[in-house]
């Protein structure tokens, strides 16, 4: 999550550089206080260059990292505030950069569990208005996605995340830019996914063996749908837990469907040859692992698991670790 936030800031700097609004400068020691001293005077371009410098800085030592964490956030906030104070053209590259940095910083605070629903709604209104009035480029997508994802993974932020995904996703979904449109559709899908509990889940695809599959064929069973990849460490770490529960409950009506998003088909096949899994694995070979469900359900991060009841309706969006066993015990052990 934090890495994505960092990348979003780097994207802003790259956009400004491409526009010719800022240029790299300053060879001072990044571990020293002088590196974080704001420019003097009222030169908007100087503040923009300073903001860009801090935005794209990558520490090379522990000392630089500690100093950056200590000094950069406040320095960036001050620089952005000065730009917004001095720059009168809201469409200028410097103004847009400063606004994005300011909104990004505020969004981080609003993903905390103690943020109020009213504050989150007010910020969503402001963020949506800013994005709607702008170019809706990659930096805007990063800002929108990071905020909605931050809410999704924060304690008690599900309802706010659903609203953010729906509102912000709609701003990009109809874009003529394929990347923007896909991001928008994924945000809309994420909003739908967060509202799936109690709703039916539809899933079709092609198995690794090349056979058609429809989740409806498993109606009457409790099914774990697991979005995963062989390069995903947490996904592989969860496999033993899924196997344990599969062995314990399969005979009582539990099944698993793995949806691999591996781009490298060979890597998936090699993994399966060395680590055969007893359940169905889907893989969209024609689209390099981009199963349509990853867009339809807004699968931004894996592992992502969806537990489906015998009636085909979703029971849980978080059935990992001990939670999976608890659900299966409640649903199936009474048949023993």
mmCIF file of C-alpha atoms in Angstrom:
data_model
loop_
_atom_site.group_PDB
_atom_site.id
_atom_site.type_symbol
_atom_site.label_atom_id
_atom_site.label_comp_id
_atom_site.label_asym_id
_atom_site.label_seq_id
_atom_site.Cartn_x
_atom_site.Cartn_y
_atom_site.Cartn_z
ATOM 1 C CA UNK A 1 0.000 0.000 0.000
ATOM 2 C CA UNK A 2 2.653 2.486 1.010
ATOM 3 C CA UNK A 3 4.704 1.533 -2.037
ATOM 4 C CA UNK A 4 1.772 2.424 -4.248
ATOM 5 C CA UNK A 5 1.442 5.791 -2.553
ATOM 6 C CA UNK A 6 5.128 6.430 -3.193
ATOM 7 C CA UNK A 7 4.759 5.506 -6.846
ATOM 8 C CA UNK A 8 1.835 7.892 -7.191
ATOM 9 C CA UNK A 9 4.009 10.797 -6.035
ATOM 10 C CA UNK A 10 6.794 9.762 -8.388
ATOM 11 C CA UNK A 11 4.263 9.768 -11.207
ATOM 12 C CA UNK A 12 3.358 13.386 -10.493
ATOM 13 C CA UNK A 13 6.972 14.427 -10.706
ATOM 14 C CA UNK A 14 7.453 12.570 -13.983
ATOM 15 C CA UNK A 15 4.424 14.328 -15.455
ATOM 16 C CA UNK A 16 5.778 17.731 -14.527
ATOM 17 C CA UNK A 17 9.157 16.901 -16.008
ATOM 18 C CA UNK A 18 7.495 15.831 -19.257
ATOM 19 C CA UNK A 19 5.605 19.133 -19.321
ATOM 20 C CA UNK A 20 8.831 21.053 -18.906
ATOM 21 C CA UNK A 21 7.554 22.704 -15.728
ATOM 22 C CA UNK A 22 10.374 21.527 -13.475
ATOM 23 C CA UNK A 23 13.936 20.364 -13.764
ATOM 24 C CA UNK A 24 16.266 18.400 -11.541
ATOM 25 C CA UNK A 25 18.615 20.406 -9.341
ATOM 26 C CA UNK A 26 20.286 20.379 -5.934
ATOM 27 C CA UNK A 27 23.338 18.273 -5.215
ATOM 28 C CA UNK A 28 23.286 18.783 -1.453
ATOM 29 C CA UNK A 29 23.595 15.913 1.009
ATOM 30 C CA UNK A 30 20.170 14.185 1.224
ATOM 31 C CA UNK A 31 20.987 13.141 4.789
ATOM 32 C CA UNK A 32 21.531 16.748 5.855
ATOM 33 C CA UNK A 33 19.052 19.381 6.984
ATOM 34 C CA UNK A 34 19.881 21.693 4.078
ATOM 35 C CA UNK A 35 18.368 19.241 1.642
ATOM 36 C CA UNK A 36 14.929 19.870 3.161
ATOM 37 C CA UNK A 37 15.163 23.650 3.454
ATOM 38 C CA UNK A 38 12.484 25.428 1.421
ATOM 39 C CA UNK A 39 13.610 27.816 -1.296
ATOM 40 C CA UNK A 40 13.614 31.480 -0.371
ATOM 41 C CA UNK A 41 11.487 34.044 -2.155
ATOM 42 C CA UNK A 42 8.296 33.685 -4.147
ATOM 43 C CA UNK A 43 9.412 31.744 -7.215
ATOM 44 C CA UNK A 44 6.719 29.160 -7.962
ATOM 45 C CA UNK A 45 9.044 27.239 -10.288
ATOM 46 C CA UNK A 46 11.639 26.939 -7.515
ATOM 47 C CA UNK A 47 9.061 25.504 -5.124
ATOM 48 C CA UNK A 48 7.891 23.107 -7.840
ATOM 49 C CA UNK A 49 11.467 21.928 -8.431
ATOM 50 C CA UNK A 50 11.922 21.466 -4.694
ATOM 51 C CA UNK A 51 8.718 19.469 -4.446
ATOM 52 C CA UNK A 52 9.726 17.316 -7.375
ATOM 53 C CA UNK A 53 13.141 16.685 -5.835
ATOM 54 C CA UNK A 54 11.598 15.332 -2.653
ATOM 55 C CA UNK A 55 8.893 13.447 -4.527
ATOM 56 C CA UNK A 56 11.343 11.377 -6.531
ATOM 57 C CA UNK A 57 14.034 10.974 -3.883
ATOM 58 C CA UNK A 58 15.150 7.390 -3.224
ATOM 59 C CA UNK A 59 17.296 6.842 -0.096
ATOM 60 C CA UNK A 60 20.553 4.911 -0.460
ATOM 61 C CA UNK A 61 21.334 4.483 3.226
ATOM 62 C CA UNK A 62 19.555 4.066 6.553
ATOM 63 C CA UNK A 63 20.608 7.578 7.557
ATOM 64 C CA UNK A 64 19.058 9.068 4.415
ATOM 65 C CA UNK A 65 15.872 7.076 4.930
ATOM 66 C CA UNK A 66 15.529 8.169 8.554
ATOM 67 C CA UNK A 67 16.130 11.795 7.631
ATOM 68 C CA UNK A 68 13.664 11.597 4.751
ATOM 69 C CA UNK A 69 10.916 10.185 6.951
ATOM 70 C CA UNK A 70 11.590 12.827 9.529
ATOM 71 C CA UNK A 71 11.912 15.877 7.288
ATOM 72 C CA UNK A 72 10.264 15.253 3.903
ATOM 73 C CA UNK A 73 6.538 15.152 4.783
ATOM 74 C CA UNK A 74 6.544 18.556 6.463
ATOM 75 C CA UNK A 75 8.810 20.090 3.826
ATOM 76 C CA UNK A 76 6.595 18.820 1.011
ATOM 77 C CA UNK A 77 3.460 20.075 2.722
ATOM 78 C CA UNK A 78 5.001 23.522 3.174
ATOM 79 C CA UNK A 79 6.206 23.659 -0.428
ATOM 80 C CA UNK A 80 2.787 22.635 -1.729
ATOM 81 C CA UNK A 81 1.132 25.259 0.471
ATOM 82 C CA UNK A 82 3.452 27.970 -0.859
ATOM 83 C CA UNK A 83 2.683 27.007 -4.462
ATOM 84 C CA UNK A 84 -1.047 27.126 -3.809
ATOM 85 C CA UNK A 85 -0.601 30.507 -2.162
ATOM 86 C CA UNK A 86 1.458 31.993 -4.998
ATOM 87 C CA UNK A 87 0.139 30.329 -8.151
ATOM 88 C CA UNK A 88 -3.061 31.905 -9.468
ATOM 89 C CA UNK A 89 -3.603 29.574 -12.425
ATOM 90 C CA UNK A 90 -5.310 26.391 -11.169
ATOM 91 C CA UNK A 91 -4.553 24.678 -14.483
ATOM 92 C CA UNK A 92 -0.797 25.187 -14.287
ATOM 93 C CA UNK A 93 1.459 22.169 -13.820
ATOM 94 C CA UNK A 94 2.850 23.523 -10.554
ATOM 95 C CA UNK A 95 -0.614 24.140 -9.101
ATOM 96 C CA UNK A 96 -1.801 20.668 -10.119
ATOM 97 C CA UNK A 97 1.261 19.081 -8.529
ATOM 98 C CA UNK A 98 0.755 20.964 -5.278
ATOM 99 C CA UNK A 99 -2.937 20.100 -5.137
ATOM 100 C CA UNK A 100 -2.254 16.423 -5.715
ATOM 101 C CA UNK A 101 0.410 16.301 -3.031
ATOM 102 C CA UNK A 102 -1.915 18.080 -0.609
ATOM 103 C CA UNK A 103 -4.811 15.751 -1.403
ATOM 104 C CA UNK A 104 -2.543 12.720 -1.116
ATOM 105 C CA UNK A 105 -1.398 13.733 2.348
ATOM 106 C CA UNK A 106 -4.955 14.361 3.484
ATOM 107 C CA UNK A 107 -6.144 11.065 2.035
ATOM 108 C CA UNK A 108 -3.643 9.150 4.165
ATOM 109 C CA UNK A 109 -5.100 10.639 7.338
ATOM 110 C CA UNK A 110 -8.657 9.870 6.225
ATOM 111 C CA UNK A 111 -7.923 6.176 5.746
ATOM 112 C CA UNK A 112 -7.205 5.864 9.453
ATOM 113 C CA UNK A 113 -9.883 4.025 11.412
ATOM 114 C CA UNK A 114 -10.696 7.054 13.577
ATOM 115 C CA UNK A 115 -11.681 9.248 10.604
ATOM 116 C CA UNK A 116 -15.337 10.249 10.615
ATOM 117 C CA UNK A 117 -17.812 9.345 7.880
ATOM 118 C CA UNK A 118 -18.602 13.039 7.390
ATOM 119 C CA UNK A 119 -14.943 13.956 6.881
ATOM 120 C CA UNK A 120 -14.482 11.108 4.428
ATOM 121 C CA UNK A 121 -17.546 12.145 2.449
ATOM 122 C CA UNK A 122 -16.437 15.777 2.311
ATOM 123 C CA UNK A 123 -12.995 14.724 1.106
ATOM 124 C CA UNK A 124 -14.496 12.394 -1.514
ATOM 125 C CA UNK A 125 -16.569 15.305 -2.850
ATOM 126 C CA UNK A 126 -13.458 17.488 -3.047
ATOM 127 C CA UNK A 127 -11.316 14.767 -4.602
ATOM 128 C CA UNK A 128 -13.941 13.895 -7.208
ATOM 129 C CA UNK A 129 -14.339 17.553 -8.164
ATOM 130 C CA UNK A 130 -10.565 17.967 -8.547
ATOM 131 C CA UNK A 131 -10.252 14.876 -10.741
ATOM 132 C CA UNK A 132 -13.316 15.772 -12.830
ATOM 133 C CA UNK A 133 -11.848 19.184 -13.627
ATOM 134 C CA UNK A 134 -8.402 17.856 -14.529
ATOM 135 C CA UNK A 135 -6.822 15.787 -17.288
ATOM 136 C CA UNK A 136 -7.675 12.508 -15.510
ATOM 137 C CA UNK A 137 -4.241 11.135 -16.308
ATOM 138 C CA UNK A 138 -2.156 8.499 -14.592
ATOM 139 C CA UNK A 139 -1.431 10.701 -11.584
ATOM 140 C CA UNK A 140 -5.145 11.260 -11.030
ATOM 141 C CA UNK A 141 -5.780 7.521 -11.282
ATOM 142 C CA UNK A 142 -3.046 6.831 -8.736
ATOM 143 C CA UNK A 143 -4.550 9.367 -6.362
ATOM 144 C CA UNK A 144 -8.070 7.952 -6.721
ATOM 145 C CA UNK A 145 -7.049 4.308 -6.467
ATOM 146 C CA UNK A 146 -4.737 4.855 -3.504
ATOM 147 C CA UNK A 147 -7.460 6.584 -1.534
ATOM 148 C CA UNK A 148 -10.111 3.962 -2.240
ATOM 149 C CA UNK A 149 -7.696 1.099 -1.580
ATOM 150 C CA UNK A 150 -6.531 2.741 1.619
ATOM 151 C CA UNK A 151 -10.109 2.807 2.827
ATOM 152 C CA UNK A 152 -10.699 -0.808 1.807
ATOM 153 C CA UNK A 153 -7.762 -2.061 3.834
ATOM 154 C CA UNK A 154 -8.400 0.145 6.859
ATOM 155 C CA UNK A 155 -10.445 -0.946 9.830
ATOM 156 C CA UNK A 156 -14.094 -0.011 9.382
ATOM 157 C CA UNK A 157 -13.569 1.584 5.977
ATOM 158 C CA UNK A 158 -15.584 -0.795 3.816
ATOM 159 C CA UNK A 159 -18.618 1.416 3.250
ATOM 160 C CA UNK A 160 -16.469 4.464 2.537
ATOM 161 C CA UNK A 161 -14.347 2.391 0.141
ATOM 162 C CA UNK A 162 -17.445 1.212 -1.739
ATOM 163 C CA UNK A 163 -18.538 4.827 -2.204
ATOM 164 C CA UNK A 164 -15.067 5.941 -3.270
ATOM 165 C CA UNK A 165 -14.609 3.131 -5.773
ATOM 166 C CA UNK A 166 -18.007 3.833 -7.335
ATOM 167 C CA UNK A 167 -17.690 7.621 -7.448
ATOM 168 C CA UNK A 168 -14.079 7.808 -8.606
ATOM 169 C CA UNK A 169 -14.248 4.792 -10.900
ATOM 170 C CA UNK A 170 -17.071 6.388 -12.858
ATOM 171 C CA UNK A 171 -14.789 9.322 -13.667
ATOM 172 C CA UNK A 172 -12.401 7.050 -15.584
ATOM 173 C CA UNK A 173 -14.487 4.131 -16.845
ATOM 174 C CA UNK A 174 -15.662 5.865 -20.036
ATOM 175 C CA UNK A 175 -12.257 7.315 -20.936
ATOM 176 C CA UNK A 176 -10.948 6.892 -24.464
ATOM 177 C CA UNK A 177 -7.580 6.009 -22.917
ATOM 178 C CA UNK A 178 -7.588 2.192 -22.512
ATOM 179 C CA UNK A 179 -5.485 2.255 -19.349
ATOM 180 C CA UNK A 180 -7.703 4.856 -17.717
ATOM 181 C CA UNK A 181 -10.869 3.032 -18.762
ATOM 182 C CA UNK A 182 -9.613 -0.283 -17.374
ATOM 183 C CA UNK A 183 -8.622 1.356 -14.088
ATOM 184 C CA UNK A 184 -12.053 2.951 -13.855
ATOM 185 C CA UNK A 185 -13.811 -0.333 -14.559
ATOM 186 C CA UNK A 186 -11.663 -2.081 -11.948
ATOM 187 C CA UNK A 187 -12.600 0.554 -9.361
ATOM 188 C CA UNK A 188 -16.263 0.071 -10.182
ATOM 189 C CA UNK A 189 -15.698 -3.684 -9.905
ATOM 190 C CA UNK A 190 -14.020 -3.290 -6.511
ATOM 191 C CA UNK A 191 -17.062 -1.414 -5.288
ATOM 192 C CA UNK A 192 -19.268 -4.295 -6.422
ATOM 193 C CA UNK A 193 -16.957 -6.847 -4.791
ATOM 194 C CA UNK A 194 -17.181 -5.115 -1.432
ATOM 195 C CA UNK A 195 -20.958 -5.437 -1.615
ATOM 196 C CA UNK A 196 -21.002 -9.139 -2.534
ATOM 197 C CA UNK A 197 -21.753 -10.645 0.877
ATOM 198 C CA UNK A 198 -25.233 -12.103 0.667
ATOM 199 C CA UNK A 199 -25.221 -11.777 -3.124
ATOM 200 C CA UNK A 200 -24.682 -14.496 -5.769
ATOM 201 C CA UNK A 201 -21.264 -14.821 -7.381
ATOM 202 C CA UNK A 202 -20.968 -15.682 -11.056
ATOM 203 C CA UNK A 203 -17.659 -17.037 -12.345
ATOM 204 C CA UNK A 204 -16.784 -18.799 -15.568
ATOM 205 C CA UNK A 205 -13.517 -19.517 -17.301
ATOM 206 C CA UNK A 206 -11.151 -22.125 -18.678
ATOM 207 C CA UNK A 207 -9.255 -24.581 -16.532
ATOM 208 C CA UNK A 208 -5.529 -25.129 -16.800
ATOM 209 C CA UNK A 209 -6.406 -28.333 -18.658
ATOM 210 C CA UNK A 210 -8.328 -26.312 -21.237
ATOM 211 C CA UNK A 211 -11.846 -27.271 -20.169
ATOM 212 C CA UNK A 212 -14.724 -24.791 -19.713
ATOM 213 C CA UNK A 213 -15.786 -24.099 -16.148
ATOM 214 C CA UNK A 214 -18.823 -22.533 -14.514
ATOM 215 C CA UNK A 215 -19.021 -21.934 -10.769
ATOM 216 C CA UNK A 216 -22.708 -22.835 -10.974
ATOM 217 C CA UNK A 217 -21.619 -26.459 -11.473
ATOM 218 C CA UNK A 218 -20.546 -26.507 -7.811
ATOM 219 C CA UNK A 219 -23.914 -25.326 -6.474
ATOM 220 C CA UNK A 220 -24.684 -27.261 -3.307
ATOM 221 C CA UNK A 221 -21.081 -27.055 -2.105
ATOM 222 C CA UNK A 222 -19.231 -24.455 -0.065
ATOM 223 C CA UNK A 223 -16.593 -23.039 -2.410
ATOM 224 C CA UNK A 224 -13.509 -20.908 -1.800
ATOM 225 C CA UNK A 225 -12.629 -18.811 -4.847
ATOM 226 C CA UNK A 226 -8.951 -17.892 -4.532
ATOM 227 C CA UNK A 227 -7.345 -15.247 -6.746
ATOM 228 C CA UNK A 228 -3.618 -15.965 -6.639
ATOM 229 C CA UNK A 229 -0.334 -16.164 -8.574
ATOM 230 C CA UNK A 230 2.845 -18.206 -8.303
ATOM 231 C CA UNK A 231 4.914 -15.036 -7.793
ATOM 232 C CA UNK A 232 2.778 -13.951 -4.818
ATOM 233 C CA UNK A 233 4.478 -14.923 -1.550
ATOM 234 C CA UNK A 234 1.401 -14.462 0.678
ATOM 235 C CA UNK A 235 -0.641 -16.524 -1.800
ATOM 236 C CA UNK A 236 1.772 -19.444 -1.600
ATOM 237 C CA UNK A 237 1.979 -19.091 2.173
ATOM 238 C CA UNK A 238 -1.798 -19.601 2.363
ATOM 239 C CA UNK A 239 -1.772 -22.755 0.231
ATOM 240 C CA UNK A 240 -0.988 -25.138 3.149
ATOM 241 C CA UNK A 241 -3.938 -23.722 5.096
ATOM 242 C CA UNK A 242 -6.264 -24.187 2.135
ATOM 243 C CA UNK A 243 -4.936 -27.721 1.600
ATOM 244 C CA UNK A 244 -5.487 -28.617 5.253
ATOM 245 C CA UNK A 245 -9.087 -27.452 5.111
ATOM 246 C CA UNK A 246 -9.640 -29.075 1.726
ATOM 247 C CA UNK A 247 -8.475 -32.444 3.074
ATOM 248 C CA UNK A 248 -10.635 -32.055 6.167
ATOM 249 C CA UNK A 249 -13.831 -30.804 4.578
ATOM 250 C CA UNK A 250 -13.814 -31.840 0.910
ATOM 251 C CA UNK A 251 -15.724 -35.002 1.686
ATOM 252 C CA UNK A 252 -18.320 -32.917 3.516
ATOM 253 C CA UNK A 253 -18.981 -30.603 0.602
ATOM 254 C CA UNK A 254 -16.075 -28.116 0.414
ATOM 255 C CA UNK A 255 -14.319 -27.247 -2.821
ATOM 256 C CA UNK A 256 -11.793 -24.699 -4.064
ATOM 257 C CA UNK A 257 -11.418 -22.815 -7.334
ATOM 258 C CA UNK A 258 -8.123 -21.046 -7.872
ATOM 259 C CA UNK A 259 -8.045 -18.176 -10.370
ATOM 260 C CA UNK A 260 -4.413 -17.719 -11.398
ATOM 261 C CA UNK A 261 -3.438 -14.272 -12.655
ATOM 262 C CA UNK A 262 0.033 -15.415 -13.703
ATOM 263 C CA UNK A 263 1.123 -13.741 -16.921
ATOM 264 C CA UNK A 264 3.754 -16.455 -17.383
ATOM 265 C CA UNK A 265 1.824 -19.620 -18.239
ATOM 266 C CA UNK A 266 4.983 -21.698 -18.071
ATOM 267 C CA UNK A 267 5.675 -20.565 -14.511
ATOM 268 C CA UNK A 268 2.175 -21.658 -13.516
ATOM 269 C CA UNK A 269 2.503 -25.028 -15.231
ATOM 270 C CA UNK A 270 5.922 -25.620 -13.652
ATOM 271 C CA UNK A 271 4.560 -24.779 -10.216
ATOM 272 C CA UNK A 272 1.614 -27.126 -10.667
ATOM 273 C CA UNK A 273 3.942 -29.899 -11.838
ATOM 274 C CA UNK A 274 6.051 -29.545 -8.693
ATOM 275 C CA UNK A 275 3.159 -28.706 -6.349
ATOM 276 C CA UNK A 276 0.009 -30.367 -7.678
ATOM 277 C CA UNK A 277 -3.145 -28.890 -6.204
ATOM 278 C CA UNK A 278 -6.257 -31.086 -5.947
ATOM 279 C CA UNK A 279 -8.701 -28.359 -6.927
ATOM 280 C CA UNK A 280 -9.681 -26.561 -10.118
ATOM 281 C CA UNK A 281 -7.312 -23.901 -11.426
ATOM 282 C CA UNK A 282 -8.557 -21.328 -13.941
ATOM 283 C CA UNK A 283 -6.185 -19.404 -16.186
ATOM 284 C CA UNK A 284 -6.970 -17.068 -19.059
ATOM 285 C CA UNK A 285 -4.221 -18.132 -21.445
ATOM 286 C CA UNK A 286 -5.363 -15.872 -24.278
ATOM 287 C CA UNK A 287 -5.149 -12.747 -22.101
ATOM 288 C CA UNK A 288 -1.923 -13.548 -20.234
ATOM 289 C CA UNK A 289 -3.747 -14.400 -17.040
ATOM 290 C CA UNK A 290 -6.022 -11.361 -17.040
ATOM 291 C CA UNK A 291 -9.196 -13.196 -16.177
ATOM 292 C CA UNK A 292 -12.238 -10.964 -16.763
ATOM 293 C CA UNK A 293 -13.173 -11.367 -13.097
ATOM 294 C CA UNK A 294 -10.096 -9.399 -12.063
ATOM 295 C CA UNK A 295 -11.721 -6.368 -13.693
ATOM 296 C CA UNK A 296 -15.341 -7.235 -12.918
ATOM 297 C CA UNK A 297 -14.500 -7.661 -9.221
ATOM 298 C CA UNK A 298 -11.721 -5.081 -9.018
ATOM 299 C CA UNK A 299 -8.969 -7.435 -7.838
ATOM 300 C CA UNK A 300 -6.242 -4.904 -7.077
ATOM 301 C CA UNK A 301 -4.335 -7.059 -4.586
ATOM 302 C CA UNK A 302 -3.815 -10.772 -4.052
ATOM 303 C CA UNK A 303 -4.412 -13.079 -2.356
ATOM 304 C CA UNK A 304 -8.082 -12.246 -2.604
ATOM 305 C CA UNK A 305 -10.498 -14.940 -1.442
ATOM 306 C CA UNK A 306 -14.276 -15.168 -1.705
ATOM 307 C CA UNK A 307 -16.142 -17.845 0.228
ATOM 308 C CA UNK A 308 -19.377 -18.915 -1.460
ATOM 309 C CA UNK A 309 -22.167 -20.817 0.256
ATOM 310 C CA UNK A 310 -24.078 -23.836 -0.991
ATOM 311 C CA UNK A 311 -26.756 -21.517 -2.384
ATOM 312 C CA UNK A 312 -24.210 -19.711 -4.560
ATOM 313 C CA UNK A 313 -24.234 -16.563 -2.411
ATOM 314 C CA UNK A 314 -21.116 -14.999 -0.935
ATOM 315 C CA UNK A 315 -20.495 -15.640 2.749
ATOM 316 C CA UNK A 316 -17.164 -13.890 3.335
ATOM 317 C CA UNK A 317 -14.518 -11.780 1.596
ATOM 318 C CA UNK A 318 -11.884 -12.535 4.219
ATOM 319 C CA UNK A 319 -11.810 -16.324 4.687
ATOM 320 C CA UNK A 320 -8.053 -16.702 5.106
ATOM 321 C CA UNK A 321 -6.023 -18.349 7.841
ATOM 322 C CA UNK A 322 -8.052 -19.396 10.868
ATOM 323 C CA UNK A 323 -11.144 -17.650 9.504
ATOM 324 C CA UNK A 324 -11.505 -20.240 6.758
ATOM 325 C CA UNK A 325 -11.547 -23.104 9.236
ATOM 326 C CA UNK A 326 -14.055 -21.304 11.465
ATOM 327 C CA UNK A 327 -16.468 -20.777 8.594
ATOM 328 C CA UNK A 328 -16.175 -24.358 7.367
ATOM 329 C CA UNK A 329 -16.688 -25.766 10.854
ATOM 330 C CA UNK A 330 -19.889 -23.765 11.209
ATOM 331 C CA UNK A 331 -21.146 -24.672 7.762
ATOM 332 C CA UNK A 332 -20.130 -28.322 7.432
ATOM 333 C CA UNK A 333 -19.189 -30.016 10.684
ATOM 334 C CA UNK A 334 -22.802 -30.499 11.694
ATOM 335 C CA UNK A 335 -23.034 -33.147 8.977
ATOM 336 C CA UNK A 336 -20.526 -35.405 10.727
#
